[in-house]
mmCIF file of C-alpha atoms in Angstrom:
data_model
loop_
_atom_site.group_PDB
_atom_site.id
_atom_site.type_symbol
_atom_site.label_atom_id
_atom_site.label_comp_id
_atom_site.label_asym_id
_atom_site.label_seq_id
_atom_site.Cartn_x
_atom_site.Cartn_y
_atom_site.Cartn_z
ATOM 1 C CA MET A 1 -0.051 0.023 0.031
ATOM 2 C CA GLN A 2 1.410 3.425 -1.075
ATOM 3 C CA LEU A 3 1.203 6.041 1.658
ATOM 4 C CA LEU A 4 0.102 9.517 0.800
ATOM 5 C CA SER A 5 2.634 12.299 1.187
ATOM 6 C CA ARG A 6 2.003 15.163 3.629
ATOM 7 C CA GLU A 7 1.208 17.382 0.605
ATOM 8 C CA GLN A 8 -1.349 15.034 -0.915
ATOM 9 C CA VAL A 9 -3.010 14.661 2.572
ATOM 10 C CA ARG A 10 -3.275 18.383 2.703
ATOM 11 C CA PHE A 11 -4.674 18.620 -0.803
ATOM 12 C CA TYR A 12 -7.415 15.984 -0.277
ATOM 13 C CA SER A 13 -8.238 17.461 3.204
ATOM 14 C CA GLY A 14 -8.775 20.797 1.474
ATOM 15 C CA VAL A 15 -10.907 19.244 -1.124
ATOM 16 C CA LEU A 16 -13.069 17.517 1.428
ATOM 17 C CA PHE A 17 -13.406 20.664 3.460
ATOM 18 C CA LEU A 18 -14.399 22.664 0.418
ATOM 19 C CA LEU A 19 -16.970 20.063 -0.551
ATOM 20 C CA ALA A 20 -18.342 20.172 3.037
ATOM 21 C CA VAL A 21 -18.622 23.968 2.915
ATOM 22 C CA VAL A 22 -20.317 23.925 -0.493
ATOM 23 C CA ALA A 23 -22.714 21.192 0.724
ATOM 24 C CA SER A 24 -23.606 23.242 3.876
ATOM 25 C CA LEU A 25 -24.203 26.373 1.763
ATOM 26 C CA VAL A 26 -26.495 24.515 -0.610
ATOM 27 C CA TYR A 27 -28.375 22.947 2.237
ATOM 28 C CA GLY A 28 -28.530 26.207 4.081
ATOM 29 C CA SER A 29 -29.862 27.937 1.040
ATOM 30 C CA MET A 30 -32.560 25.405 0.570
ATOM 31 C CA VAL A 31 -33.609 25.647 4.217
ATOM 32 C CA VAL A 32 -33.812 29.531 3.960
ATOM 33 C CA ARG A 33 -35.700 29.187 0.639
ATOM 34 C CA ASP A 34 -38.252 26.877 2.216
ATOM 35 C CA TRP A 35 -38.563 29.035 5.281
ATOM 36 C CA LEU A 36 -39.104 32.086 3.107
ATOM 37 C CA LYS A 37 -41.684 30.268 1.080
ATOM 38 C CA ASP A 38 -43.625 29.120 4.060
ATOM 39 C CA GLU A 39 -46.819 31.241 4.175
ATOM 40 C CA GLN A 40 -46.990 30.565 7.956
ATOM 41 C CA ARG A 41 -43.637 32.085 8.614
ATOM 42 C CA MET A 42 -43.865 35.000 6.180
ATOM 43 C CA PRO A 43 -47.478 35.717 5.360
ATOM 44 C CA VAL A 44 -48.845 38.902 3.765
ATOM 45 C CA GLN A 45 -50.635 40.077 6.897
ATOM 46 C CA VAL A 46 -51.807 43.508 5.632
ATOM 47 C CA ILE A 47 -53.169 44.611 2.331
ATOM 48 C CA ASP A 48 -53.230 48.448 2.557
ATOM 49 C CA PHE A 49 -55.605 50.202 0.117
ATOM 50 C CA SER A 50 -55.371 53.905 -0.557
ATOM 51 C CA GLY A 51 -56.754 56.484 -3.020
ATOM 52 C CA GLN A 52 -60.173 58.017 -3.556
ATOM 53 C CA TYR A 53 -62.972 55.486 -4.249
ATOM 54 C CA GLU A 54 -66.563 55.096 -3.673
ATOM 55 C CA HIS A 55 -67.788 52.133 -5.537
ATOM 56 C CA ILE A 56 -64.981 49.657 -5.467
ATOM 57 C CA ASN A 57 -65.775 46.792 -3.173
ATOM 58 C CA ILE A 58 -62.510 46.593 -1.200
ATOM 59 C CA ALA A 59 -63.425 43.478 0.850
ATOM 60 C CA ARG A 60 -64.202 41.516 -2.292
ATOM 61 C CA LEU A 61 -61.072 42.793 -3.996
ATOM 62 C CA GLU A 62 -58.867 41.660 -1.039
ATOM 63 C CA ARG A 63 -60.374 38.288 -1.160
ATOM 64 C CA LYS A 64 -59.673 37.938 -4.890
ATOM 65 C CA ILE A 65 -56.007 38.988 -4.278
ATOM 66 C CA ARG A 66 -55.462 36.451 -1.395
ATOM 67 C CA LYS A 67 -57.005 33.657 -3.432
ATOM 68 C CA SER A 68 -54.807 34.473 -6.504
ATOM 69 C CA GLN A 69 -51.696 34.672 -4.311
ATOM 70 C CA PRO A 70 -51.812 32.281 -1.425
ATOM 71 C CA GLY A 71 -48.036 32.138 -1.067
ATOM 72 C CA SER A 72 -45.628 34.005 1.283
ATOM 73 C CA PHE A 73 -44.557 37.597 1.099
ATOM 74 C CA PHE A 74 -41.519 36.681 -1.028
ATOM 75 C CA GLU A 75 -43.530 34.508 -3.508
ATOM 76 C CA LEU A 76 -46.257 37.143 -4.066
ATOM 77 C CA ASP A 77 -46.122 38.342 -7.765
ATOM 78 C CA VAL A 78 -46.660 42.146 -7.810
ATOM 79 C CA ASN A 79 -47.285 42.084 -11.542
ATOM 80 C CA GLU A 80 -50.002 39.491 -11.208
ATOM 81 C CA VAL A 81 -51.752 41.439 -8.496
ATOM 82 C CA PHE A 82 -51.601 44.569 -10.663
ATOM 83 C CA ARG A 83 -53.219 42.768 -13.587
ATOM 84 C CA LEU A 84 -55.846 41.413 -11.329
ATOM 85 C CA ILE A 85 -56.750 44.708 -9.932
ATOM 86 C CA GLU A 86 -56.780 46.634 -13.228
ATOM 87 C CA ALA A 87 -59.125 44.038 -14.594
ATOM 88 C CA GLN A 88 -61.794 45.029 -12.010
ATOM 89 C CA PRO A 89 -64.622 47.145 -13.701
ATOM 90 C CA TRP A 90 -64.546 50.079 -11.257
ATOM 91 C CA VAL A 91 -60.727 50.343 -11.281
ATOM 92 C CA TYR A 92 -59.248 52.813 -13.755
ATOM 93 C CA ARG A 93 -55.691 52.790 -12.624
ATOM 94 C CA ALA A 94 -53.695 51.169 -9.856
ATOM 95 C CA SER A 95 -50.161 50.809 -8.406
ATOM 96 C CA VAL A 96 -48.960 47.910 -6.339
ATOM 97 C CA ARG A 97 -45.808 47.509 -4.257
ATOM 98 C CA LYS A 98 -44.463 45.317 -1.458
ATOM 99 C CA GLN A 99 -43.445 46.786 1.913
ATOM 100 C CA TRP A 100 -41.206 44.821 4.303
ATOM 101 C CA PRO A 101 -41.852 42.692 6.138
ATOM 102 C CA ASN A 102 -45.539 41.692 5.615
ATOM 103 C CA ARG A 103 -47.528 44.472 3.905
ATOM 104 C CA LEU A 104 -48.864 44.953 0.374
ATOM 105 C CA LYS A 105 -49.581 48.596 -0.569
ATOM 106 C CA ILE A 106 -52.147 49.307 -3.302
ATOM 107 C CA TYR A 107 -53.112 52.709 -4.591
ATOM 108 C CA LEU A 108 -56.378 52.839 -6.506
ATOM 109 C CA VAL A 109 -57.830 55.366 -9.042
ATOM 110 C CA GLU A 110 -61.607 54.735 -9.419
ATOM 111 C CA GLN A 111 -63.528 55.049 -12.713
ATOM 112 C CA GLN A 112 -65.506 58.262 -13.056
ATOM 113 C CA PRO A 113 -68.801 57.514 -14.644
ATOM 114 C CA VAL A 114 -70.399 60.389 -16.769
ATOM 115 C CA ALA A 115 -73.248 58.485 -18.602
ATOM 116 C CA ARG A 116 -74.897 55.263 -19.027
ATOM 117 C CA TRP A 117 -74.272 53.478 -22.404
ATOM 118 C CA ASN A 118 -76.929 51.342 -24.111
ATOM 119 C CA ASP A 119 -78.606 50.548 -20.735
ATOM 120 C CA ASP A 120 -75.973 47.899 -19.622
ATOM 121 C CA MET A 121 -72.712 49.833 -19.505
ATOM 122 C CA LEU A 122 -71.242 52.942 -18.102
ATOM 123 C CA LEU A 123 -68.907 55.563 -19.833
ATOM 124 C CA ASN A 124 -65.971 57.289 -18.288
ATOM 125 C CA PRO A 125 -64.903 60.788 -19.319
ATOM 126 C CA TYR A 126 -62.597 59.330 -22.084
ATOM 127 C CA GLY A 127 -65.395 57.269 -23.644
ATOM 128 C CA ASP A 128 -64.267 53.861 -22.354
ATOM 129 C CA THR A 129 -67.051 51.500 -21.194
ATOM 130 C CA PHE A 130 -67.087 49.470 -18.032
ATOM 131 C CA GLU A 131 -69.619 47.340 -16.172
ATOM 132 C CA SER A 132 -71.703 48.907 -13.543
ATOM 133 C CA GLU A 133 -71.693 45.758 -11.455
ATOM 134 C CA GLY A 134 -75.463 46.429 -10.466
ATOM 135 C CA ILE A 135 -74.756 49.829 -9.044
ATOM 136 C CA THR A 136 -77.511 52.299 -9.886
ATOM 137 C CA LEU A 137 -76.479 55.904 -10.591
ATOM 138 C CA SER A 138 -78.506 58.924 -11.732
ATOM 139 C CA LEU A 139 -76.770 59.596 -15.116
ATOM 140 C CA PRO A 140 -77.760 60.713 -18.583
ATOM 141 C CA GLN A 141 -78.500 57.818 -20.995
ATOM 142 C CA LEU A 142 -76.484 57.536 -24.197
ATOM 143 C CA PHE A 143 -77.419 55.150 -27.028
ATOM 144 C CA GLY A 144 -75.485 54.290 -30.083
ATOM 145 C CA PRO A 145 -74.102 51.522 -32.336
ATOM 146 C CA GLY A 146 -71.014 49.650 -31.113
ATOM 147 C CA GLY A 147 -67.810 51.548 -31.646
ATOM 148 C CA SER A 148 -69.545 55.051 -31.393
ATOM 149 C CA GLU A 149 -68.982 55.605 -27.654
ATOM 150 C CA LYS A 150 -66.403 58.314 -28.089
ATOM 151 C CA THR A 151 -68.343 60.062 -30.840
ATOM 152 C CA ALA A 152 -71.572 60.045 -28.760
ATOM 153 C CA LEU A 153 -69.788 61.275 -25.667
ATOM 154 C CA GLU A 154 -68.032 64.131 -27.497
ATOM 155 C CA GLY A 155 -71.399 65.200 -29.048
ATOM 156 C CA TYR A 156 -73.056 64.987 -25.627
ATOM 157 C CA ASN A 157 -70.400 67.154 -23.974
ATOM 158 C CA ALA A 158 -70.706 69.838 -26.742
ATOM 159 C CA MET A 159 -74.403 69.963 -26.602
ATOM 160 C CA LYS A 160 -74.428 69.830 -22.791
ATOM 161 C CA SER A 161 -72.235 72.941 -22.749
ATOM 162 C CA LEU A 162 -74.359 74.700 -25.197
ATOM 163 C CA LEU A 163 -77.656 73.939 -23.438
ATOM 164 C CA ALA A 164 -76.154 74.976 -20.022
ATOM 165 C CA THR A 165 -76.382 78.717 -21.234
ATOM 166 C CA SER A 166 -80.100 78.329 -21.255
ATOM 167 C CA SER A 167 -80.422 76.253 -18.068
ATOM 168 C CA MET A 168 -81.543 73.166 -20.039
ATOM 169 C CA SER A 169 -79.892 69.744 -19.724
ATOM 170 C CA ILE A 170 -79.913 66.314 -21.555
ATOM 171 C CA ALA A 171 -81.674 63.301 -20.025
ATOM 172 C CA GLU A 172 -81.114 61.016 -23.149
ATOM 173 C CA LEU A 173 -79.051 61.021 -26.338
ATOM 174 C CA SER A 174 -79.483 58.647 -29.188
ATOM 175 C CA LEU A 175 -77.028 58.320 -32.159
ATOM 176 C CA SER A 176 -78.528 56.160 -34.927
ATOM 177 C CA GLU A 177 -76.801 53.710 -37.165
ATOM 178 C CA ARG A 178 -76.569 56.499 -39.782
ATOM 179 C CA PHE A 179 -75.236 58.895 -37.049
ATOM 180 C CA ALA A 180 -78.292 60.981 -36.809
ATOM 181 C CA TRP A 181 -78.705 62.824 -33.418
ATOM 182 C CA GLN A 182 -81.772 62.798 -31.162
ATOM 183 C CA LEU A 183 -82.119 64.333 -27.735
ATOM 184 C CA GLN A 184 -84.580 64.131 -24.946
ATOM 185 C CA LEU A 185 -84.206 66.977 -22.361
ATOM 186 C CA THR A 186 -84.865 66.610 -18.650
ATOM 187 C CA SER A 187 -87.985 68.747 -19.245
ATOM 188 C CA GLY A 188 -89.260 65.930 -21.595
ATOM 189 C CA ILE A 189 -88.937 67.759 -24.830
ATOM 190 C CA LYS A 190 -87.520 65.658 -27.610
ATOM 191 C CA LEU A 191 -85.220 67.140 -30.287
ATOM 192 C CA ASN A 192 -84.436 65.641 -33.756
ATOM 193 C CA LEU A 193 -81.307 67.070 -34.915
ATOM 194 C CA GLY A 194 -80.438 64.898 -37.902
ATOM 195 C CA ARG A 195 -76.933 64.070 -39.029
ATOM 196 C CA LYS A 196 -75.446 67.326 -40.217
ATOM 197 C CA GLU A 197 -74.777 70.613 -38.360
ATOM 198 C CA PHE A 198 -76.324 69.365 -35.223
ATOM 199 C CA ILE A 199 -74.685 72.047 -33.106
ATOM 200 C CA ASP A 200 -76.054 74.791 -35.251
ATOM 201 C CA ARG A 201 -79.504 73.271 -35.198
ATOM 202 C CA LEU A 202 -79.401 73.032 -31.450
ATOM 203 C CA GLN A 203 -78.529 76.665 -31.240
ATOM 204 C CA ARG A 204 -81.502 77.366 -33.391
ATOM 205 C CA PHE A 205 -83.749 75.676 -30.896
ATOM 206 C CA ILE A 206 -82.220 77.531 -27.971
ATOM 207 C CA ASP A 207 -82.830 80.799 -29.884
ATOM 208 C CA VAL A 208 -86.484 80.104 -30.580
ATOM 209 C CA PHE A 209 -87.388 78.349 -27.393
ATOM 210 C CA PRO A 210 -88.329 81.532 -25.372
ATOM 211 C CA LEU A 211 -91.056 82.024 -28.036
ATOM 212 C CA LEU A 212 -92.188 78.500 -27.921
ATOM 213 C CA SER A 213 -92.361 78.576 -24.059
ATOM 214 C CA LYS A 214 -94.849 81.279 -24.297
ATOM 215 C CA GLN A 215 -97.474 79.234 -26.126
ATOM 216 C CA ASP A 216 -100.494 77.876 -24.272
ATOM 217 C CA LYS A 217 -99.482 74.292 -25.059
ATOM 218 C CA PRO A 218 -96.268 72.681 -23.753
ATOM 219 C CA VAL A 219 -93.834 71.471 -26.374
ATOM 220 C CA LYS A 220 -93.557 67.738 -27.000
ATOM 221 C CA TYR A 221 -90.980 67.601 -29.672
ATOM 222 C CA VAL A 222 -89.021 69.771 -32.094
ATOM 223 C CA ASP A 223 -87.772 68.646 -35.419
ATOM 224 C CA LEU A 224 -84.826 70.660 -36.550
ATOM 225 C CA ARG A 225 -83.933 68.771 -39.739
ATOM 226 C CA TYR A 226 -84.528 71.779 -41.955
ATOM 227 C CA ASP A 227 -82.238 74.198 -43.597
ATOM 228 C CA THR A 228 -84.269 76.959 -42.118
ATOM 229 C CA GLY A 229 -87.091 76.811 -39.588
ATOM 230 C CA LEU A 230 -88.360 73.852 -37.605
ATOM 231 C CA ALA A 231 -91.502 71.689 -36.889
ATOM 232 C CA VAL A 232 -93.035 71.714 -33.505
ATOM 233 C CA GLY A 233 -95.275 69.104 -31.894
ATOM 234 C CA TRP A 234 -97.427 70.086 -28.866
ATOM 235 C CA GLN A 235 -98.226 67.938 -25.819
ATOM 236 C CA SER A 236 -101.971 68.528 -25.946
ATOM 237 C CA ASP A 237 -102.435 67.506 -29.648
ATOM 238 C CA GLU A 238 -100.149 64.769 -31.082
ATOM 239 C CA ASN A 239 -101.705 65.119 -34.433
ATOM 240 C CA ASP A 240 -101.229 68.833 -34.712
ATOM 241 C CA ASN A 241 -97.848 70.091 -35.869
ATOM 242 C CA LYS A 242 -96.856 73.719 -36.225
ATOM 243 C CA GLN A 243 -94.384 74.638 -38.933
ATOM 244 C CA SER A 244 -92.175 77.599 -37.894
#
């Protein structure tokens, strides 16, 4: 049997020592990893919501977050939480970040509804639709073909500003498939503005309304689809139209 020299003994001892250190480090990292992944040791104890909101159901949103991210603080995926939150109908924008050691901070910007769209959706100020989730709000009604949301809202805003000068407001606006405009005012008067120059035609109605309001009969509708003049229907006699 050949004996190892002193140098060889030192070399192999060093190799064994190095292997032992490496094994210890690997084992230790696995233990630490398992410890950090353990939800019982490092749970997300607090989900801190901030921002201005009225209609977002915070309790339901927190349950959805915890269900989608059941792991520990270190395993929680901020990007997944962000996508989940921004998919909620009443959330317009959100930001999400972790805060050591056990907190998730979420800032919410709520949708601002300005009108109802085709009975089943809401419109925000940018013409984007979102679901109402059963929340009932007193808002003007806008109707139109799919894809015309922004056009309808822009027209509504322009006519709303014009009518405000005469203390009148819109209860319902309809945009037909051929993009003809119809309004119903909060007073109940219906206006048929047609497709072209609807702002000028609305101004014509505003100019003549003081004369119409002096009549004995209340106005039912006004048809403004004329180059000059208008047609008036009266509440007391549906079959009697007055050409002006």
